[in-house]
Every structure is written in structure tokens, then in C-alpha cells.
Amino acid sequence: MHNFDFEKPSTVADAVAALASEDAQALAGGQTLIPTLKQRLAAPSKLVSLTGIADLQGISHSDGVLTIGAATTHVEVAAGGYGSLSVLAGNIGDPAVRNRGTIGGSLANNDPSADYPAAVLATGATINTNARSIKADDFFDGIFTTALEEGEIITSVAFPIPEASCYEKFEQPASRFALVGVCVAKMAGGVRVAVTGASEEGVHRWREAETALNANFSADAIADLSVSADGLISDLHGTPKYRANLVKVLTARAVANC
Amino acid sequence: MPKDNGIGASPKRREDVRFLTGRGQYTDDIKLKNQCQAMFVRSQVANGVIKSIDTSVAAGMPGVLAIFTGEDFTEVGGNPAGWLINSRDGEPMKEPKRPVLAHGKVRHVGDAYAAVIAETHEQALDAAEAIDADIDELPAVIDMADALANTDNLVHDEIETNQCFDWGWIEDNRAATDEAIKNAPHVTTLELVNNRLVPNAMETRASTGDYNPGTGDYTLYTTSQNPHLTRLLISAFVMGIPENKLTIIAPDVGGGFGSKIYHYGEEALVLAASKKLGRPVAWTATRSEAFLTDAHGRDHKTTIELATDKEGNFLAIRTSTLANVGAYLSNFSTVTPTFLHGTVISGNYTVPHIYVNLKAVFTNTAPVDAYRGAGRPEATYSVERVIDKCARELGMSPLEIRRKNFIKKEQFPFATAAGLEYDSGDYHALVDKLEEIADFKGFAARKAESASRGLLRGLGVNTYVEACGLAPSNLAGVLGARVGLFEAATVRVNATGNISVMTGSHSHGQGHETVFPQLVADMLGMSADDIDIVHGDTSKIPFGMGTYGSRSMSVGGSAIVKATEKIIDKASKIAAHMMEAGEGDIEFNDGVFSVTGTDKSVSFPEVAFKAYVPHDYPHDKLEPGLEETAFYDPANFTYPSGAYACEVEVDPETGKVTVCSMAAADDVGNVINPMIVEGQIQGGLGQGIGQALVENCVYNDDGQLLTGSYMDYTMPRADDLPFFTTDQTTLTPCTHNPLGAKGCGEAGAIGSPPTVINAVVDALSDLGVTHIDMPASPARVWAAIQAAS
Amino acid sequence: MSSISMTVNGKTVSGEVEGRTLLSQFLREDLLLTGTHIGCDTSQCGACSVHVDGKLVKGCTMLAVEADGAAVTTIEGMANEDGSLSIIQAAFQEHHGLQCGFCTPGMVMATDSLLKSNSDPSEAEIRKHLSGNICRCTGYHNIIKSIQAAASQLG
């Protein structure tokens, strides 16, 4: 690792100020960032820890919305009994990773194979930052890219609570990230289907399936749909064709298990 | 004799206490005073000419103490291959030099061409990044068939070919085998891949060199399975340091699986650097470095043909294999695909004609060498897969065709057409045992239950026999070995009656510190608690060939038995003197020497004390002291065997394979410590299932390693594996070593891969799938289902 | 450099570290607690597992400065006060749940964290809990047996 300064502010305002210095970078749970630094793939001058900020902690539930502080760890979400969201959080990484990794860190990183983006996009959640609120549909901007501006900090994520939802993950056997993951959420405004792990563009919605499921919310409804392999990821663990198959299989399973 | 810790008992492992409390001492845990850090600069291209290396900036950076490049080692020797293999035409194999640091050319990604020594790890890394090498990248030689066909592009220019050797076994059998296959009523042919693996001992390699300018002595702390071999290689071949000035210490070692048998350039570098600086120099590989530079395993492409009559009797086997040896010949790289592979192609069967052809190929990849099983898993996989395919073609059950062709119990000793003489075995009994522990009768019901959940269930069976307990030196010598393959032990009885046993077998997970005392305790009628094992330090042990090839008990243990027999001989003489009796009248039972026909007796501790307090010794007849050394050279290989069964469920929608059960009936000969033997089998099963389903080392066409971390190289984890059902009660003792032990370290890794694949193919057979290559990953299984339907 | 202090295995320790110093480095190199092992560089093998404020974490994926003020427990702090093996450690020895010993500290730390949150885990729950701890020697069979035995004893 290259060396860096370390700051641990206790307020969002202090964190924003600390991040204003050149090449400063926010550090949440560090479960992706620290391995990246170890490989010397990044060289921030300063790391600003967000884990000491009380305002970024905690989970609240009101008016059909579940709001999760950005520095909430996966284990806290997993233990909260929030239906499929807890199941999703309880299957990220491994127990030690879940004790450190946070929802805000996961979303800001937007790994194309991460789990949380699928739930955020499927429920149409809102990402609140120190500056604004961003709709899920506007937040994810291709792999490892989001709508966040330089120095902007996610403060919380507000999930409208679905009538029914399920996240089906098929693990990449080595990393245990999603080779493909599909989140189906039956929302008040209709069904939303979000797919992670599959596309070179990162997490995305499968709108044909949404249309079909809005007409008939059953696994059979998507039986005649086909997923194009164009633009899907090709790597050691799966061809685009294989991933296309998984998108459909997992969507059907998610619907059946909703 | 204390039954709780003698032969056949399973005392708790004494080494566990330090490991469970964080007090193990692995190489990187040893921090020597004033030590500095080495960092290697490694090639990022697979094949390239080193035009220049500019170290000037790096040399001036903070904390930098020294920089080495290949130029610094042009005068020293190369790291040699341990076995000379001759090609079919009688030509010796090609042996390009393997230097300490790459010189002139880099030959694989990760090939080290420079090293920086600095005060701290981070300073060394900073300086390593500042070294400016001008390397002209050349096209990479990766595919084995291309490597042989295209000689414009060479890994080693000086040998003018990418072929190391073209080996035939047994060449004199070739014509008869060809003829038998030509005339056979039925021939089953299968092309298969034995996937390349990365050993992945959990402790990465580490070495610390410590030169003492005051004495001229060198000490190397290193992660080694066989410190004496490392000393021999460094002394006689690589650096010329006299053996008496070089001590190798392999302290606690966190697993090896073959990868730590060999001498690596990093060991020589830290010694040379320590001499230059007069300070200890330490290096510990990152896992990324381990992936790039540890010797890999397997990597064969094979075509196998099995000829039978219409009733399924085996008539002949012929194989043709390309074996990857990587960019340089690692120490065992030439024997692994040849004599550890070709000789066991006969499997558990009577096969009248066998011919094996194997071409070893240089590529721009990390060296490939012995990995748990070493050659025998490759052979077993080929044979057992083609037998399964043959059975399906002939409409026979997999067990029926195997039983029909087994070597029968009464046929032992049995000379195979592949050149070995199996001493003992009972393969029919093993399969009977397997049927008992694997519940074959319940399979149909389980298959139906799986089907009700939309899953395809398959049952695979497999048998294996391996040749291990390496090895008779005279036979090895005939076959091309450049070293002996005996083992050494010293039994030192201290004056107060407790014992230190020095063994050349190194323990890095096998539990020698617990199990070897059981042997001596049994023979001397004492408690194993009073016996300690010393291993892993060349200054304390007479000699050793180390731990690999399932040899520690059958060869290392036998050396301990021989040394203990000498102790009993000498102690009997002392006892005779003490009791004023003739040596011929002394009996030794349960730790007591007595005079036949009298009530006179002395205990072993009394004799031990007398040995060191020889006030009244007849010095013309007796020497003081009680310490004996023995070298044991086996008369033959040992031949463990087994019968395995596996059930899998395949999800046809995703291709995911789940191992539901794995049963292993093994004949490992006599068992000294059942707990440890069972643990060895279980570990082998885990690795074998890993090879069959998840592990795969992949380079792309440019020679970049695509599976360079645990993000892409799948290690079997707890939730990938089931509980195993194991049994070692079907035993036929080895006939030629004093313990009757055959070995158990590699068995599970040899027997399980074909079992799993046979099960996967069974599950998919109704869809028309006849073969699937390892690893049977979800994507690959799904693609096979698609292709079949 | 930052000054940090924390309790490690019940003792207060302090040190000067760089921002980049990992908790595992601080434990191994500054405190010479070498039972915490490093088996990979991608946060997957779990050999470096320790407890920070009672939670299982990978010591190689946490900065030492992040543990400033925390209570850290390492494998060296897991035995009984009289130095005898704890129930979990003894179960691993009794059931041959370790071979080379390198992954073992992490396995013990992971087991402790599991049994504190789930006193009667199923086989599947145990296997899942170990998904961040890699063992190359045992095939996990005896590790699972050890944990089951420890669970029933701690019951």
C-alpha cells in the first residue's frame, strides 16, 4: 500500500470538508477499498473514515419506507428481519465481511456483481446524500460509476417497502459475488426486476419481464421471453449465453419465491 | 505396552496445542534481529527479451540496501531437474538452465528478473516499482499443441524446440499394443483434460537467509517439505555453498501438497543477499506471487483407448498425452508425468498390453510439478473415465466391468504390463466394502426424490491403485533418478530414559510429532509421551529425503523402526552385561530385558542409564551411549488402493453440481494412527472434489494468468463439500516394509476426481452426455446439457 | 504516523502506526502476536480473523488506526485463563479439526463468533459461517465435527 493520512470525522459536514482535499477518498467498511489499496491499484492521499459519524448509522421504518443509514453494516441489515433485503445482506461475502462492509460503501462502489444495487434498483429506492436525493434509476451509471459527485457522501438509502420481493443470487464460485443476481419486487406502482452480475453496463432493469409480470405475476409469465446475450459479461465463470440463461432462470425463481 | 498411544491408537495430536493457541512458528513468524526485506521484480509479460534493467533510481530510494539482477548470478549454477528422462529415440531430455533470476529472457508472467533488498517491505516495494526494465515482448507459447507445431516461437531458444522429451512406456510393448487394439472387437476412445491446478497451501512460501560473517555459516529458514534436498540442491548445483556450511530449517510449515518439495530461486537470493549485506534477509510471498510462481500441478491433455472383447474383458490400453512442464523444469517435473503416471495406467486391472506415449512441453507458464498425487491422479482419471464410458457402450454396469477385470487377490504379487509389481491388494473386497458403506441399494429412491425437486441425480464409482512410498533407490536409479530415495532416522535414548527421534520426514500437517512416537513406544514398551520427534533442521538430523509421495510412514517410519531395532540390539548387549548373561539369552518384552529361564530382569530406563554411566563397561565389547541411526531404502513402491462412490445432484437449469455424498473405502495397509489416516483421506477427498468441480488454473493466449487470486481461482469451501464416509478396514499389509504400511496422503486426491465426474456423467447420461471435462463448473455443465439436447 | 491504543487480549497496548498499517500487521509486527496469519491478499482466506469489539473481522482488511480504542481479541487470547485449551480449542484437538495449523487460528475465531450468536447451529449454518475461512488440509469434515462438538458442550 502507498501511505495516506487518516481522518475519522464525527459529522457529515466534517467528512465533506475532509474529502475536499486533493485525492482524498472516503473509507466505509473498507472491504473492497482496502484490498484495492493493497494491490496498489489506488493511491489516495487521505482516507476519510465514515464509520464514526452517528448520522450515518441506524435503520428506521415509517410510512412504508425503510431508511438505512449509509454506514450500516450488512450484518445489521441481515439481522433486522427486513424480508428479502435481510436475506440479501446475509448472503454478501462472508460473516467477517458482513461485520465491516456497509450499504453505502457497496452502492458508492457499484461493483457490477454486487448484490445491493439489485435491491435498490428493483425497489426504486432513493439514495440520500449530503447534497441531494437521487432516485435509483438515476444513480447507477455503468460499472463502478454512479451519479455521485466528487466528495459527495451517501447518508442513507430509503427503500419503499414492496408488497412482495425476492432476490435470487447465483454465486460466482470463487469470489462469491453474484455471477448473476435478480431482484424482483412487487411495488405499489408495479413490478420491477433488477439484474446484477450479468451486464457489462452493470445493474439494470429487465423491462420485458416487468411488463409480463405486471400482466401476470407468475413464473410462467416470463416463460416465452428470451434474454439477449448481447452486452452480457463474458469471463471464466460464464459466457454471455450462460448469463442470459441465468437471468431468466433466476427471475422465474425469484417470482416463484416472492 | 500402553495401548492408548501405541500402534493402532489415536492419541490427540501434540502439535495441536501450539497451533490452537497461536504459538506455531512458521517461517514468517520468525523475526531475526536486524532483518531486512527482499522484494522480487517479476515479469508482467509471458515471453520477452530483457534489453536492459535500469536500477539507478531504485538504488537511491529510501531504505534500499541492495539490488540484484540476473547478471549477479551468471556464474552460479542452475536449479536442476531430479530425474533424467530419455526420449523414445534414446536422446536425453532437453534441460535448459533454470537461473536464480531471469537473465536474457523472461519466460512466464511472474518470472523474477530483479530483487530489491530494503529496510522495510514497503520501501522494497516502492523501489521495485522504480526499477525500469526494457523488455521486448514476444508472442507467448501457451497452447501445448501449438508449442510443438510452431518452433519459430520458443520458450528456450538454445534447445531449438519446445519439446522437453517424447517418452514411450514401455517402448517394447508398443507394437503388440497397437496390434491388440487393431484387432479388438471393441475400442472405447476418450479425449480428456486433466485440469491445471494451483496447490494453494494456506501458508505462502517464505524464506529468510541468515549469513554469519563471523563463521561463514549460512542458515536458511524456509517453507520446505524436504530441507535436506534443498540443501543438496543449493550446495551441489546452485550456489556451491558447502553442505557443512549451510543449515536449512523448515520450521512449522503450513501445508505443502507438493509445492514446497522444490527448491526455488527466492531461497538462493535471500542467502546471497544476506552474505552481501551481513544481515538476515527475509521474503514472504503474497498470495498473488504464490499463484504466479509456485509450481502448479497436473495440466495434461490425453487421448486414451481401451480395447475389450465383447464381454468387456480388457485387452489393451494405449494413451497419448501432452504434459505441460511450464517455462522451466522444476525438480520433480520430469518424473511426475512419466514414471509416476505411465506406470499406473494398468490401474487395478489385468491388462495384457499397455503403451503410454507422453510428450512434455515447455510453455510460457509457471513451472508444473508434482501436486498431491502427482501423475497418479492423471493416470487414474484417464483409465477410470474410459472404463466408465466403455461400460456404458457395452451395456455393463460400472461395477460389473471393474470386477470382471480386477487383479484377483490370489494373483499377488502381480506384474503389470506397465512395469510394476504390485505386492498386495484385494480389490474385490474393497468394492464389497464400498457397496456396504455407500448404500447403493437406496440410490434409485434418492434419484426419484431428487427428480421430484427437478434435479438430476447421478452415482459414480471408481477404483484406484497408486504406486507410492517413493521409492526403491535402485529402481529409481535405473529410471533416471539423480538422487537416492531412502529415508534416515536417528533414535537417541537419553540417559534418563526419554527419547529424541530425528527423522528426515518433514511434518507440515501430517502429524508426525504424534504418530512417529507411537512406533517407538510400541517397540520399546514405553509411553509415547516420553518420546519426541525432531524434524525440519538439517543440522540436527542425519539426512532426509523429505515428505512427498505418501512416503513418510512407509519409508520414514520404516527407518525409525530400523533405528529402534538397532537400539534394542545394543540395549540387549548392555542388559546382558548388566545381568552377566549371554547376549543370546536376553529377551526383550514390554520394555523389560530378562534372561531366558531366570527371574533376572532390568528395565529399559535402567539400561539407558547404564549406557551413559558405563563405570563397569567392557570397553572392548561395548561403547557408551545409546543412539542409533538407520537408513531405510524400500524394496518396492507401496500400492494403496481404494474403491470410491459419489452421488451428485445436477440442477439442469443452472448446471450447478452439488456433491451429496462421497464414500471412500481405502486399503492403505496397516494403520498406525486411525484418526490421522482418516484425516489424510478426508483432506485428499476435499482436494479431489475441488479438482473435479471448481478448481482451474487458466492462462489466456498472452500468457496472463486469469486465475491469479481467490477472486477467480475457486478454493473448495466448507459449504461446497459434504461429510465423507470413509473406511480403512479392508487392508492387505504391504509385504516388504516392516510396518506393513502403504501410505494414505495422496489416496483421496487420486481416487475422487474420476468418481465425481463419473457421477456427473451418470446424472446427465439420460440426456446423452458421455463426457465432461474438469472442472465440471456450472457454466460447463449447462453448456454440455445444451449441446446434448 | 498516528498514535493508537487499544486493548488486545485484555491488555492495553499502544503504538505509532502509519495510516496504511493493517491491523494484522500491527498485531504481527509491532505486538509480535504471530498467531494471526496472512494467507491471501484479497480478504478471502480468513487466516487473519480476529475479533474487534466482539465482532469477527479480517485483520488484513482493517486499518490499525480503525481499531484505535477498540477491544481486540486474537488467537493468543482464546485459551482459558490458566492457559488450558478452551472448549472450542479442545474440540478441535479432540476431533482432529486441524492439520498444518495455518488456517486454524481463523477457524477458532470464526467458531467462537458463530457459537456466541447461535448456540445450536445446524451443519448447513456452520458450513455457511465458514465461507470466509479456507482450509486446504482437512476437507472441512473434522472442522465441522469439532464445531458441532464444541456447540454441544457449550450448549
GROMACS .gro file of N, CA and C in nm, chain B residues 620-708:
model
  267
  878ASP      N    1   3.615  -5.307   2.536
  878ASP     CA    2   3.649  -5.376   2.411
  878ASP      C    3   3.523  -5.434   2.345
  879LYS      N    4   3.416  -5.444   2.422
  879LYS     CA    5   3.294  -5.504   2.366
  879LYS      C    6   3.178  -5.405   2.354
  880LEU      N    7   3.179  -5.304   2.436
  880LEU     CA    8   3.064  -5.213   2.439
  880LEU      C    9   3.109  -5.069   2.434
  881GLU      N   10   3.040  -4.992   2.350
  881GLU     CA   11   3.062  -4.848   2.351
  881GLU      C   12   2.963  -4.784   2.444
  882PRO      N   13   3.000  -4.675   2.510
  882PRO     CA   14   2.900  -4.599   2.587
  882PRO      C   15   2.795  -4.541   2.493
  883GLY      N   16   2.687  -4.492   2.556
  883GLY     CA   17   2.584  -4.423   2.478
  883GLY      C   18   2.480  -4.517   2.422
  884LEU      N   19   2.366  -4.459   2.387
  884LEU     CA   20   2.260  -4.539   2.326
  884LEU      C   21   2.190  -4.453   2.222
  885GLU      N   22   2.248  -4.454   2.104
  885GLU     CA   23   2.197  -4.374   1.994
  885GLU      C   24   2.226  -4.447   1.865
  886GLU      N   25   2.127  -4.463   1.783
  886GLU     CA   26   2.146  -4.540   1.660
  886GLU      C   27   2.081  -4.469   1.542
  887THR      N   28   2.146  -4.483   1.430
  887THR     CA   29   2.095  -4.424   1.305
  887THR      C   30   2.071  -4.535   1.205
  888ALA      N   31   1.963  -4.523   1.133
  888ALA     CA   32   1.937  -4.619   1.025
  888ALA      C   33   1.894  -4.545   0.900
  889PHE      N   34   1.936  -4.599   0.788
  889PHE     CA   35   1.889  -4.552   0.658
  889PHE      C   36   1.805  -4.666   0.599
  890TYR      N   37   1.684  -4.635   0.562
  890TYR     CA   38   1.597  -4.740   0.508
  890TYR      C   39   1.567  -4.711   0.361
  891ASP      N   40   1.597  -4.809   0.281
  891ASP     CA   41   1.569  -4.796   0.137
  891ASP      C   42   1.467  -4.904   0.102
  892PRO      N   43   1.350  -4.866   0.056
  892PRO     CA   44   1.246  -4.968   0.036
  892PRO      C   45   1.280  -5.062  -0.080
  893ALA      N   46   1.217  -5.181  -0.074
  893ALA     CA   47   1.243  -5.280  -0.178
  893ALA      C   48   1.154  -5.259  -0.299
  894ASN      N   49   1.046  -5.187  -0.280
  894ASN     CA   50   0.949  -5.169  -0.388
  894ASN      C   51   0.869  -5.044  -0.353
  895PHE      N   52   0.789  -4.996  -0.448
  895PHE     CA   53   0.687  -4.898  -0.413
  895PHE      C   54   0.584  -4.967  -0.323
  896THR      N   55   0.499  -4.887  -0.261
  896THR     CA   56   0.382  -4.945  -0.196
  896THR      C   57   0.261  -4.917  -0.285
  897TYR      N   58   0.157  -4.996  -0.265
  897TYR     CA   59   0.043  -4.989  -0.358
  897TYR      C   60  -0.091  -4.977  -0.286
  898PRO      N   61  -0.119  -4.861  -0.227
  898PRO     CA   62  -0.252  -4.841  -0.170
  898PRO      C   63  -0.358  -4.848  -0.281
  899SER      N   64  -0.477  -4.884  -0.241
  899SER     CA   65  -0.584  -4.892  -0.340
  899SER      C   66  -0.715  -4.856  -0.272
  900GLY      N   67  -0.816  -4.835  -0.354
  900GLY     CA   68  -0.942  -4.797  -0.294
  900GLY      C   69  -1.057  -4.806  -0.392
  901ALA      N   70  -1.176  -4.802  -0.336
  901ALA     CA   71  -1.298  -4.800  -0.416
  901ALA      C   72  -1.386  -4.689  -0.363
  902TYR      N   73  -1.427  -4.598  -0.452
  902TYR     CA   74  -1.499  -4.477  -0.411
  902TYR      C   75  -1.635  -4.470  -0.480
  903ALA      N   76  -1.726  -4.403  -0.412
  903ALA     CA   77  -1.856  -4.376  -0.473
  903ALA      C   78  -1.899  -4.235  -0.438
  904CYS      N   79  -1.963  -4.173  -0.532
  904CYS     CA   80  -2.007  -4.035  -0.513
  904CYS      C   81  -2.147  -4.019  -0.570
  905GLU      N   82  -2.229  -3.945  -0.500
  905GLU     CA   83  -2.359  -3.908  -0.555
  905GLU      C   84  -2.364  -3.757  -0.570
  906VAL      N   85  -2.413  -3.715  -0.685
  906VAL     CA   86  -2.426  -3.571  -0.709
  906VAL      C   87  -2.569  -3.540  -0.751
  907GLU      N   88  -2.605  -3.416  -0.731
  907GLU     CA   89  -2.729  -3.363  -0.788
  907GLU      C   90  -2.690  -3.252  -0.884
  908VAL      N   91  -2.748  -3.255  -1.003
  908VAL     CA   92  -2.724  -3.150  -1.101
  908VAL      C   93  -2.853  -3.071  -1.120
  909ASP      N   94  -2.841  -2.941  -1.111
  909ASP     CA   95  -2.954  -2.853  -1.141
  909ASP      C   96  -2.948  -2.825  -1.291
  910PRO      N   97  -3.039  -2.883  -1.367
  910PRO     CA   98  -3.027  -2.869  -1.513
  910PRO      C   99  -3.048  -2.727  -1.563
  911GLU      N  100  -3.112  -2.644  -1.484
  911GLU     CA  101  -3.135  -2.507  -1.528
  911GLU      C  102  -3.012  -2.419  -1.513
  912THR      N  103  -2.930  -2.448  -1.414
  912THR     CA  104  -2.812  -2.364  -1.390
  912THR      C  105  -2.682  -2.440  -1.413
  913GLY      N  106  -2.688  -2.572  -1.419
  913GLY     CA  107  -2.566  -2.652  -1.433
  913GLY      C  108  -2.492  -2.675  -1.303
  914LYS      N  109  -2.545  -2.628  -1.194
  914LYS     CA  110  -2.473  -2.642  -1.067
  914LYS      C  111  -2.476  -2.786  -1.019
  915VAL      N  112  -2.357  -2.833  -0.982
  915VAL     CA  113  -2.343  -2.969  -0.930
  915VAL      C  114  -2.323  -2.962  -0.779
  916THR      N  115  -2.402  -3.038  -0.706
  916THR     CA  116  -2.385  -3.048  -0.562
  916THR      C  117  -2.343  -3.190  -0.528
  917VAL      N  118  -2.235  -3.201  -0.452
  917VAL     CA  119  -2.193  -3.334  -0.407
  917VAL      C  120  -2.279  -3.371  -0.286
  918CYS      N  121  -2.359  -3.476  -0.302
  918CYS     CA  122  -2.448  -3.517  -0.192
  918CYS      C  123  -2.376  -3.611  -0.097
  919SER      N  124  -2.293  -3.698  -0.152
  919SER     CA  125  -2.222  -3.792  -0.066
  919SER      C  126  -2.094  -3.838  -0.134
  920MET      N  127  -2.000  -3.874  -0.053
  920MET     CA  128  -1.874  -3.929  -0.105
  920MET      C  129  -1.831  -4.038  -0.008
  921ALA      N  130  -1.819  -4.158  -0.060
  921ALA     CA  131  -1.778  -4.271   0.024
  921ALA      C  132  -1.646  -4.325  -0.028
  922ALA      N  133  -1.555  -4.354   0.062
  922ALA     CA  134  -1.422  -4.399   0.024
  922ALA      C  135  -1.382  -4.519   0.108
  923ALA      N  136  -1.364  -4.631   0.040
  923ALA     CA  137  -1.307  -4.749   0.107
  923ALA      C  138  -1.163  -4.762   0.060
  924ASP      N  139  -1.071  -4.744   0.151
  924ASP     CA  140  -0.929  -4.745   0.113
  924ASP      C  141  -0.855  -4.858   0.182
  925ASP      N  142  -0.759  -4.914   0.108
  925ASP     CA  143  -0.665  -5.010   0.166
  925ASP      C  144  -0.529  -4.941   0.168
  926VAL      N  145  -0.496  -4.887   0.284
  926VAL     CA  146  -0.369  -4.817   0.297
  926VAL      C  147  -0.267  -4.903   0.372
  927GLY      N  148  -0.298  -5.034   0.380
  927GLY     CA  149  -0.210  -5.122   0.457
  927GLY      C  150  -0.236  -5.103   0.605
  928ASN      N  151  -0.137  -5.142   0.684
  928ASN     CA  152  -0.154  -5.130   0.828
  928ASN      C  153  -0.162  -4.982   0.867
  929VAL      N  154  -0.247  -4.955   0.964
  929VAL     CA  155  -0.272  -4.818   1.007
  929VAL      C  156  -0.210  -4.797   1.144
  930ILE      N  157  -0.128  -4.696   1.155
  930ILE     CA  158  -0.063  -4.668   1.284
  930ILE      C  159  -0.154  -4.582   1.371
  931ASN      N  160  -0.211  -4.475   1.312
  931ASN     CA  161  -0.299  -4.386   1.387
  931ASN      C  162  -0.426  -4.362   1.303
  932PRO      N  163  -0.534  -4.432   1.336
  932PRO     CA  164  -0.655  -4.424   1.252
  932PRO      C  165  -0.708  -4.282   1.236
  933MET      N  166  -0.700  -4.202   1.340
  933MET     CA  167  -0.752  -4.065   1.331
  933MET      C  168  -0.678  -3.985   1.225
  934ILE      N  169  -0.547  -3.998   1.226
  934ILE     CA  170  -0.466  -3.920   1.132
  934ILE      C  171  -0.485  -3.973   0.989
  935VAL      N  172  -0.493  -4.104   0.975
  935VAL     CA  173  -0.514  -4.162   0.842
  935VAL      C  174  -0.646  -4.113   0.785
  936GLU      N  175  -0.749  -4.118   0.866
  936GLU     CA  176  -0.880  -4.073   0.819
  936GLU      C  177  -0.876  -3.926   0.779
  937GLY      N  178  -0.805  -3.846   0.859
  937GLY     CA  179  -0.792  -3.703   0.828
  937GLY      C  180  -0.721  -3.681   0.695
  938GLN      N  181  -0.618  -3.764   0.669
  938GLN     CA  182  -0.547  -3.752   0.541
  938GLN      C  183  -0.639  -3.786   0.424
  939ILE      N  184  -0.717  -3.893   0.441
  939ILE     CA  185  -0.809  -3.932   0.333
  939ILE      C  186  -0.911  -3.820   0.309
  940GLN      N  187  -0.967  -3.768   0.417
  940GLN     CA  188  -1.067  -3.661   0.404
  940GLN      C  189  -1.009  -3.540   0.331
  941GLY      N  190  -0.889  -3.503   0.367
  941GLY     CA  191  -0.826  -3.388   0.302
  941GLY      C  192  -0.805  -3.412   0.154
  942GLY      N  193  -0.763  -3.534   0.121
  942GLY     CA  194  -0.745  -3.569  -0.020
  942GLY      C  195  -0.877  -3.564  -0.096
  943LEU      N  196  -0.982  -3.611  -0.031
  943LEU     CA  197  -1.114  -3.607  -0.096
  943LEU      C  198  -1.154  -3.463  -0.124
  944GLY      N  199  -1.129  -3.375  -0.028
  944GLY     CA  200  -1.164  -3.234  -0.047
  944GLY      C  201  -1.091  -3.177  -0.168
  945GLN      N  202  -0.963  -3.208  -0.179
  945GLN     CA  203  -0.887  -3.155  -0.291
  945GLN      C  204  -0.930  -3.218  -0.423
  946GLY      N  205  -0.961  -3.347  -0.418
  946GLY     CA  206  -1.004  -3.415  -0.541
  946GLY      C  207  -1.138  -3.364  -0.591
  947ILE      N  208  -1.229  -3.341  -0.498
  947ILE     CA  209  -1.358  -3.285  -0.537
  947ILE      C  210  -1.337  -3.144  -0.592
  948GLY      N  211  -1.242  -3.073  -0.531
  948GLY     CA  212  -1.206  -2.940  -0.580
  948GLY      C  213  -1.161  -2.946  -0.725
  949GLN      N  214  -1.074  -3.042  -0.756
  949GLN     CA  215  -1.027  -3.054  -0.895
  949GLN      C  216  -1.144  -3.087  -0.988
  950ALA      N  217  -1.229  -3.175  -0.943
  950ALA     CA  218  -1.336  -3.223  -1.030
  950ALA      C  219  -1.439  -3.114  -1.059
  951LEU      N  220  -1.466  -3.030  -0.962
  951LEU     CA  221  -1.581  -2.939  -0.977
  951LEU      C  222  -1.547  -2.791  -0.986
  952VAL      N  223  -1.444  -2.746  -0.917
  952VAL     CA  224  -1.430  -2.600  -0.908
  952VAL      C  225  -1.292  -2.544  -0.944
  953GLU      N  226  -1.186  -2.620  -0.924
  953GLU     CA  227  -1.053  -2.559  -0.940
  953GLU      C  228  -1.007  -2.563  -1.084
  954ASN      N  229  -0.949  -2.453  -1.127
  954ASN     CA  230  -0.898  -2.448  -1.264
  954ASN      C  231  -0.802  -2.331  -1.275
  955CYS      N  232  -0.681  -2.361  -1.320
  955CYS     CA  233  -0.582  -2.256  -1.341
  955CYS      C  234  -0.580  -2.225  -1.491
  956VAL      N  235  -0.608  -2.101  -1.524
  956VAL     CA  236  -0.624  -2.065  -1.667
  956VAL      C  237  -0.533  -1.949  -1.705
  957TYR      N  238  -0.456  -1.968  -1.812
  957TYR     CA  239  -0.382  -1.860  -1.875
  957TYR      C  240  -0.454  -1.820  -2.003
  958ASN      N  241  -0.450  -1.693  -2.038
  958ASN     CA  242  -0.504  -1.657  -2.169
  958ASN      C  243  -0.393  -1.672  -2.274
  959ASP      N  244  -0.427  -1.642  -2.397
  959ASP     CA  245  -0.332  -1.667  -2.506
  959ASP      C  246  -0.206  -1.582  -2.494
  960ASP      N  247  -0.215  -1.471  -2.421
  960ASP     CA  248  -0.098  -1.387  -2.400
  960ASP      C  249  -0.014  -1.433  -2.281
  961GLY      N  250  -0.059  -1.538  -2.216
  961GLY     CA  251   0.017  -1.588  -2.102
  961GLY      C  252  -0.012  -1.516  -1.972
  962GLN      N  253  -0.120  -1.437  -1.972
  962GLN     CA  254  -0.161  -1.374  -1.846
  962GLN      C  255  -0.243  -1.475  -1.766
  963LEU      N  256  -0.215  -1.482  -1.638
  963LEU     CA  257  -0.287  -1.576  -1.551
  963LEU      C  258  -0.423  -1.515  -1.518
  964LEU      N  259  -0.528  -1.581  -1.563
  964LEU     CA  260  -0.663  -1.528  -1.539
  964LEU      C  261  -0.715  -1.565  -1.401
  965THR      N  262  -0.653  -1.665  -1.342
  965THR     CA  263  -0.699  -1.711  -1.210
  965THR      C  264  -0.588  -1.686  -1.109
  966GLY      N  265  -0.558  -1.558  -1.090
  966GLY     CA  266  -0.443  -1.522  -1.008
  966GLY      C  267  -0.476  -1.487  -0.863
   0.00000   0.00000   0.00000
